[in-house]
mmCIF file of C-alpha atoms in Angstrom:
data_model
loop_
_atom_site.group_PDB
_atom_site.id
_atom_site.type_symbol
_atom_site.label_atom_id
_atom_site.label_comp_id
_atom_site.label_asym_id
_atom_site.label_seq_id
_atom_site.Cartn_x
_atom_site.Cartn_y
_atom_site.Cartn_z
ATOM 1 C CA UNK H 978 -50.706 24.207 -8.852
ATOM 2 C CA UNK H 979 -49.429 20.628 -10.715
ATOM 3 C CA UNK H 980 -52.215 19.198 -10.016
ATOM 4 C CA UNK H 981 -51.487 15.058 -10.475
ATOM 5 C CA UNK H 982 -48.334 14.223 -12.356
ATOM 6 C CA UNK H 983 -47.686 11.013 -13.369
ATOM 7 C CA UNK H 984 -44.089 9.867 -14.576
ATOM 8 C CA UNK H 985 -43.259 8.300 -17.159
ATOM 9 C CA UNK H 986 -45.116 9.735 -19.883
ATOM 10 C CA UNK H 987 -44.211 6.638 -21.585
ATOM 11 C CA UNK H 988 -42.076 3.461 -21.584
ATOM 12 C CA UNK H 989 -41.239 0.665 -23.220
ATOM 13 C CA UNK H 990 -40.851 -2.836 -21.697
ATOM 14 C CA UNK H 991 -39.855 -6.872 -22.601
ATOM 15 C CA UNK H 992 -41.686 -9.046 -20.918
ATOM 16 C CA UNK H 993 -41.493 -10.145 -17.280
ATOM 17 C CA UNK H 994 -38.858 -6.763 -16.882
ATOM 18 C CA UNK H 995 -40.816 -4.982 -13.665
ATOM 19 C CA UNK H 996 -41.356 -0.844 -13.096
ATOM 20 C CA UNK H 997 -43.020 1.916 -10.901
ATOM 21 C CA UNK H 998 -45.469 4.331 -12.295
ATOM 22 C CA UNK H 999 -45.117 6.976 -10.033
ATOM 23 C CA UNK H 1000 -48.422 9.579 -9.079
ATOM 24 C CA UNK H 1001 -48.039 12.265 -6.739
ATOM 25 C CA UNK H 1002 -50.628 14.953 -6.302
ATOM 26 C CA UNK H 1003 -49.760 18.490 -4.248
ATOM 27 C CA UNK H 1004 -54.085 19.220 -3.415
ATOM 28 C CA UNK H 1005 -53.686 16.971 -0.009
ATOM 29 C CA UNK H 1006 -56.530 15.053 -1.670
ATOM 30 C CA UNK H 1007 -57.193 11.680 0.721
ATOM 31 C CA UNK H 1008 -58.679 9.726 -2.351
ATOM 32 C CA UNK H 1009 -56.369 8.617 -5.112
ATOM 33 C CA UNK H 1010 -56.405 5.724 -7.567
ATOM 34 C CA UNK H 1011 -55.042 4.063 -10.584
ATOM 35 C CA UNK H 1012 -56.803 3.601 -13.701
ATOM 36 C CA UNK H 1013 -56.365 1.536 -17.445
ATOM 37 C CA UNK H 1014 -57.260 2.621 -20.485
ATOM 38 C CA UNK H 1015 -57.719 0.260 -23.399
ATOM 39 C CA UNK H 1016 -59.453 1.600 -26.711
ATOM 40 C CA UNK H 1017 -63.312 0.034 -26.292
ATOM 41 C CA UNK H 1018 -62.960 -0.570 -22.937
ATOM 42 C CA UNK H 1019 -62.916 2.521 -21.138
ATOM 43 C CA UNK H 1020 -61.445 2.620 -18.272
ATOM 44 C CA UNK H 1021 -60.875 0.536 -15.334
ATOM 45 C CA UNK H 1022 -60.260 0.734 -11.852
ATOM 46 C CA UNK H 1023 -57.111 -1.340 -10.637
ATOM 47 C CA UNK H 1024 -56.194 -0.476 -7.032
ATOM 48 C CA UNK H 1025 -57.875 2.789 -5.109
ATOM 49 C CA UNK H 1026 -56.413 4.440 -1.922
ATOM 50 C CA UNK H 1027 -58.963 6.493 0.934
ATOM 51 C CA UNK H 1028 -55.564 7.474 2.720
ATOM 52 C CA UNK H 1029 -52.274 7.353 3.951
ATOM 53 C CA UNK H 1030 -51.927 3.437 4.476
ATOM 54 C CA UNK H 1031 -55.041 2.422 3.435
ATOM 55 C CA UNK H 1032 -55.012 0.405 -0.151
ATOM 56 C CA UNK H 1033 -57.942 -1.571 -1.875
ATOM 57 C CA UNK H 1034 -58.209 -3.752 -5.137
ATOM 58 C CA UNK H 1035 -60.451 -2.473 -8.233
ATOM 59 C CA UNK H 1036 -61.591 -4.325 -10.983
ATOM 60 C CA UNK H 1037 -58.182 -5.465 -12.473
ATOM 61 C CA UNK H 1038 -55.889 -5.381 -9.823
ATOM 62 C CA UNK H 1039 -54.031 -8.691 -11.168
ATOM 63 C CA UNK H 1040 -50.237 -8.301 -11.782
ATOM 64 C CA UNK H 1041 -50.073 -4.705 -10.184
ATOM 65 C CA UNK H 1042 -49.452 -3.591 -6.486
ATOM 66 C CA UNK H 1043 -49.656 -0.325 -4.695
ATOM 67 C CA UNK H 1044 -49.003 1.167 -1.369
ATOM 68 C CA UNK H 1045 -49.668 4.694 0.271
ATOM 69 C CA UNK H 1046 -46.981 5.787 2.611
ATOM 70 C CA UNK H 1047 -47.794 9.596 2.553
ATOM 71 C CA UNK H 1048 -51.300 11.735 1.494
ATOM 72 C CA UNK H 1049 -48.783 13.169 -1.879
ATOM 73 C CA UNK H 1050 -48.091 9.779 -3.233
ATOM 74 C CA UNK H 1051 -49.135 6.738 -4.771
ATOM 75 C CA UNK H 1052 -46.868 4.394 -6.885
ATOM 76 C CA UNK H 1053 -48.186 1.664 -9.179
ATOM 77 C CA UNK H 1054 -45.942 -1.509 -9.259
ATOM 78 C CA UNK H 1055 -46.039 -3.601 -12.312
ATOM 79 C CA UNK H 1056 -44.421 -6.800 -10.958
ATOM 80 C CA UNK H 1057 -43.427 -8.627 -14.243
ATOM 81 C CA UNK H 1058 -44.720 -6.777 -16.971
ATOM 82 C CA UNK H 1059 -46.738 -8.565 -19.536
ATOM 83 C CA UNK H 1060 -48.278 -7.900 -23.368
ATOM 84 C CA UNK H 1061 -51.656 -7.961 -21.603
ATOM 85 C CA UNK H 1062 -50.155 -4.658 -19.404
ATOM 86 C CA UNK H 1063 -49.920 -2.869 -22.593
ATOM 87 C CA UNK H 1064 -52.071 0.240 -22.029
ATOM 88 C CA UNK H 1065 -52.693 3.830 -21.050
ATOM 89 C CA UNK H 1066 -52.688 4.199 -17.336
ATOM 90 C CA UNK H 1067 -54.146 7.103 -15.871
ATOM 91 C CA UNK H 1068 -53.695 8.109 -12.055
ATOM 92 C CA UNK H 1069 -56.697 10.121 -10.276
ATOM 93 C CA UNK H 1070 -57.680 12.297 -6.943
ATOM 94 C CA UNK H 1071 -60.507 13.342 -5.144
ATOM 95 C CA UNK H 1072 -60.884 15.931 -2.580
ATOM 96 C CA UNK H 1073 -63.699 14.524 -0.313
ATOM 97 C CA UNK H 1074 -65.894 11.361 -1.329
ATOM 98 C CA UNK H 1075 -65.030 10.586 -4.586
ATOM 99 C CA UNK H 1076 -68.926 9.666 -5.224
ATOM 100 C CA UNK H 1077 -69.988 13.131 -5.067
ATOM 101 C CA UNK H 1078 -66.943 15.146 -6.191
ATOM 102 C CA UNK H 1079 -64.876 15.262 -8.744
ATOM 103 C CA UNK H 1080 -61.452 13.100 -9.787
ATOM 104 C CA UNK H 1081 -58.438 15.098 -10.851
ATOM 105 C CA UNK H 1082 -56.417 12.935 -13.610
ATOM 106 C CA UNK H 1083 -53.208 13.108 -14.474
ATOM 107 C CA UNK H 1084 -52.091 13.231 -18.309
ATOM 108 C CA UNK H 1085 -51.396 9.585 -18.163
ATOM 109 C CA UNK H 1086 -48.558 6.976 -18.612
ATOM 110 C CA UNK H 1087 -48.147 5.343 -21.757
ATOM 111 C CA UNK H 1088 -46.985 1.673 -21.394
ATOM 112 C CA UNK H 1089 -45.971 -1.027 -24.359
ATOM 113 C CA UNK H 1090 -44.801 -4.207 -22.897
ATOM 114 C CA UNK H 1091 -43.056 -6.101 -25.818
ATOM 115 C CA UNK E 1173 -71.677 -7.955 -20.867
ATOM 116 C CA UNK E 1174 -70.483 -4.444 -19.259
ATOM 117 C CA UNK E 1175 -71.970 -2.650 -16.937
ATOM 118 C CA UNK E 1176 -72.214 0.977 -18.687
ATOM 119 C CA UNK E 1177 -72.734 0.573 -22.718
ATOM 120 C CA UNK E 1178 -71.654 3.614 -24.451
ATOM 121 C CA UNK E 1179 -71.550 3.917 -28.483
ATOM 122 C CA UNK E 1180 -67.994 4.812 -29.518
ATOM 123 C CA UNK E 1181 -68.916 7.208 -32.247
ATOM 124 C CA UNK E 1182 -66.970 8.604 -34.516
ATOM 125 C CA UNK E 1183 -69.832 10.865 -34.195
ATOM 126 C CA UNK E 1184 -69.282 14.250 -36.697
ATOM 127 C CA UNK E 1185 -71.602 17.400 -36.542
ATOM 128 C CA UNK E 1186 -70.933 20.626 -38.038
ATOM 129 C CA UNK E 1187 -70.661 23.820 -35.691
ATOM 130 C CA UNK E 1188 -73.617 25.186 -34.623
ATOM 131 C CA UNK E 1189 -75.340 22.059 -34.110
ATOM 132 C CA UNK E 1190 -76.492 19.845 -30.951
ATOM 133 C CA UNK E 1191 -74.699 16.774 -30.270
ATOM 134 C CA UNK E 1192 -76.421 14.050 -28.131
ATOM 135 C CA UNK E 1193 -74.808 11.726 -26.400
ATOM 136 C CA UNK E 1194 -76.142 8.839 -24.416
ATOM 137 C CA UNK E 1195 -74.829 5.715 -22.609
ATOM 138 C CA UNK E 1196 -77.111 3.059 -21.044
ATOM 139 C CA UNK E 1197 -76.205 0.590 -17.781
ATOM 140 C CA UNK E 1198 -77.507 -2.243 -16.099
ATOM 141 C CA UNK E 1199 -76.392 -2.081 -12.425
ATOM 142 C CA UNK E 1200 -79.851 -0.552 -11.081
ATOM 143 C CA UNK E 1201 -77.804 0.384 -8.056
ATOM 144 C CA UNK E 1202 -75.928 3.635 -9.418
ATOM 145 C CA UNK E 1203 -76.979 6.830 -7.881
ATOM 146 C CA UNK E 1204 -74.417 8.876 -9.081
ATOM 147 C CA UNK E 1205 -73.832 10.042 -12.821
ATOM 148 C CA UNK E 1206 -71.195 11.767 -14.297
ATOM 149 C CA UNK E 1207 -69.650 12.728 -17.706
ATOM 150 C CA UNK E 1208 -66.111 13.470 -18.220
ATOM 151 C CA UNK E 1209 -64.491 14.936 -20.924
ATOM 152 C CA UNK E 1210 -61.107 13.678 -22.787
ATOM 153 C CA UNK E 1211 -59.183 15.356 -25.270
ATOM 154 C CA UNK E 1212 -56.542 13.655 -27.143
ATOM 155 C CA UNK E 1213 -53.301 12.579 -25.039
ATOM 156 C CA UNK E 1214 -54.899 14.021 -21.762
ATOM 157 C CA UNK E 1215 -56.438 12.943 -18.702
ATOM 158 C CA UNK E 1216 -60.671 13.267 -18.469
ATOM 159 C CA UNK E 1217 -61.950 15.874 -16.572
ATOM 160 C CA UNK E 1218 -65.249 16.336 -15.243
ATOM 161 C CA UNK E 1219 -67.908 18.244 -17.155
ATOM 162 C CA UNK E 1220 -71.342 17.510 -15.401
ATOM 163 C CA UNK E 1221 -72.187 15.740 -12.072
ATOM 164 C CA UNK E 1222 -75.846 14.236 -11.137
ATOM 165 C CA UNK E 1223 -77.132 12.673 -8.762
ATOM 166 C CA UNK E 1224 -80.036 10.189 -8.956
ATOM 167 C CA UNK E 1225 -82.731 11.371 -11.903
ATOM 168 C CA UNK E 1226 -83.255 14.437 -13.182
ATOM 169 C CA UNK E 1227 -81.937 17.027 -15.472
ATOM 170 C CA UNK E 1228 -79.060 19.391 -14.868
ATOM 171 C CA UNK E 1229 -77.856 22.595 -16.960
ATOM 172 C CA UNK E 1230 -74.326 24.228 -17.056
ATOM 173 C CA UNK E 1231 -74.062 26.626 -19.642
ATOM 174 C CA UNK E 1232 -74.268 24.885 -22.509
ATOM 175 C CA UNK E 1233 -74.325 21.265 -21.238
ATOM 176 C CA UNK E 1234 -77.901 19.393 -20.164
ATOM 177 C CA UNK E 1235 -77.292 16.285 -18.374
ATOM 178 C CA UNK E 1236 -80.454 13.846 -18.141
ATOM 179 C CA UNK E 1237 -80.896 10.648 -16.083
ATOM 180 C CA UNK E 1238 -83.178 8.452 -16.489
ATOM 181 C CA UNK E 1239 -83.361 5.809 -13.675
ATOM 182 C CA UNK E 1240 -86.610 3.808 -14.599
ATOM 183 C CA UNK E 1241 -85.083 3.362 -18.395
ATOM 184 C CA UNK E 1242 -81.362 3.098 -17.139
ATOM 185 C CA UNK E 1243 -79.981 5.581 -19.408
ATOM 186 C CA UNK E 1244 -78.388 9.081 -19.066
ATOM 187 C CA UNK E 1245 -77.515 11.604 -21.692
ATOM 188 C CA UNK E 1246 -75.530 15.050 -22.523
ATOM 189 C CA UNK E 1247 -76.332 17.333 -24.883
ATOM 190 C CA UNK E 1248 -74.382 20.173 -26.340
ATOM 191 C CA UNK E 1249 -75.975 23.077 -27.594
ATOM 192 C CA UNK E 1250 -74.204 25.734 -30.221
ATOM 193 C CA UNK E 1251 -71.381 23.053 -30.746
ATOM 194 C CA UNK E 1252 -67.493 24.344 -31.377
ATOM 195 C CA UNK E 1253 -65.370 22.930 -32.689
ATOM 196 C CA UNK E 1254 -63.460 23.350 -29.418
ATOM 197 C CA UNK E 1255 -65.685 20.570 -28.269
ATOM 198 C CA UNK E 1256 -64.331 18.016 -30.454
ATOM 199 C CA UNK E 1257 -63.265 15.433 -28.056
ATOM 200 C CA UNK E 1258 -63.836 11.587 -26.215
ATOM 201 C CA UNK E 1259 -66.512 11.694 -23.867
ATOM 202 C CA UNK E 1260 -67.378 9.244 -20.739
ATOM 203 C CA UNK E 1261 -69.823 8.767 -18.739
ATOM 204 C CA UNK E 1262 -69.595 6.788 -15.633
ATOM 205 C CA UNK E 1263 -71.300 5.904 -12.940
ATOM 206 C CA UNK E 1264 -71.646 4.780 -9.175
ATOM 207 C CA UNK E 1265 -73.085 3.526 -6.036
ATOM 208 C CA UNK E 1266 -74.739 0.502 -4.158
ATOM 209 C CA UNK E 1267 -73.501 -1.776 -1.555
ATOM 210 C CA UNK E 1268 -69.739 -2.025 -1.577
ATOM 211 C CA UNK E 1269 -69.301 0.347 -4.318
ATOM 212 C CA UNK E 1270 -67.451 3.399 -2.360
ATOM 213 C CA UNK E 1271 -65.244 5.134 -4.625
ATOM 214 C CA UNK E 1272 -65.201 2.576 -7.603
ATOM 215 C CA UNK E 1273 -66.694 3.798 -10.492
ATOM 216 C CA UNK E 1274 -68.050 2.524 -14.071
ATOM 217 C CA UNK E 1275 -66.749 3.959 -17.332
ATOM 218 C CA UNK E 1276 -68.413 3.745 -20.923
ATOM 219 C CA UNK E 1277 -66.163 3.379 -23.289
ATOM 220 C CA UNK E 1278 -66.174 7.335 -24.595
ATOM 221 C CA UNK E 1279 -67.873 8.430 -27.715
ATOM 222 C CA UNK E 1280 -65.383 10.153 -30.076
ATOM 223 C CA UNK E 1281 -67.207 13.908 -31.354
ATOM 224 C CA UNK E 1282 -65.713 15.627 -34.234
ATOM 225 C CA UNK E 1283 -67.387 19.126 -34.697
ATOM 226 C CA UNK E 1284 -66.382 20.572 -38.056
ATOM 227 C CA UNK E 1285 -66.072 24.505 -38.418
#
């Protein structure tokens, strides 16, 4: 099984230039989200997904959007990148509620936005 | 302040020995506790799961929560040095709080052979 793959591994960026971290997951898990990863901060939910069509902001949803046409997939849409976007961004899935199971992450996209 | 305060370590200990880990929150809503585990360059995965207080045991990982004091732990008994990695807790639960969860930041642990 792959599990969740994310692509890029990593990327480079100017500022304002826009891109699509993709996340697609083969477990037919309902639950997926996006995640940030800053050192000291931990991480941070940006946008979550409870199905097929159904989106919802996290804590720093600002400057990223998301959609969820099918169960496999769920893209992350940096609009115009900025310095601020500069991070590790980690992509996650859960079988049933997400509150009592488990997330599956992915090995994570490294962005730099110069 | 954050929700979920976690120290980031380095914290070293030489195999053999217990490490104890510990992060403290302030949402006295969360019900659900977990710590993940993150090596280097890959995503967390889950190690231990609890919900509400209490103590759970998987092999050699204890998981405590302590609601009244707001604080959970994980300790590692007969440390390897396969063990050396970041780990997270986080956390969940209350009103509106369906499938968003609180990280710490991760403590780094460094077991030495």
């Amino acid at each position: 099984n792959a599990g969740v793959t994310q692509t890029p591994k990593f990327q480079v960026l100017k500022t304002g230039q826009s891109m699509t971290l993709q996340c697609a997951q083969d477990m037919n898990h309902e639950y997926m989200s996006w995640y940030r990863q800053d050192p000291g901060m931990g991480l941070r939910l940006i946008h979550y997904s409870v199905g097929a069509g159904i989106t919802d902001q996290g804590e720093v949803p600002n400057g990223y959007n998301v959609s969820r046409s099918t169960t496999e997939d769920f893209p992350l849409r940096l609009l115009s990148a900025a310095p601020s976007q500069t991070s590790v961004y980690f992509c996650a899935s859960s079988p049933t509620d997400p509150n009592t199971g488990e997330l599956f992450f992915g090995e994570g996209s490294r962005l730099t936005v110069l | 302040q954050k929700e979920v305060e976690q120290d980031p370590g380095p914290l070293s200990v030489p195999e053999g020995a217990i490490v104890s880990l510990n992060c403290t929150y302030s949402n006295s809503a969360f019900q659900y506790f977990m710590w993940y585990r993150q090596y280097s360059r890959k995503g967390p995965e889950l190690l231990m799961y609890t919900y509400s207080s209490g103590n759970k045991e998987d092999g050699r990982f204890t998981a405590q929560v302590d609601k009244s004091s707001k604080y959970i732990s994980l300790f590692i008994r007969d440390s390897q040095p396969s063990d050396s990695a970041t780990y997270l807790c986080a956390m969940s639960g209350g009103t509106d709080s369906w499938g968003k969860f609180q990280f710490g930041a991760g403590t780094q642990v460094v077991v030495t052979p």
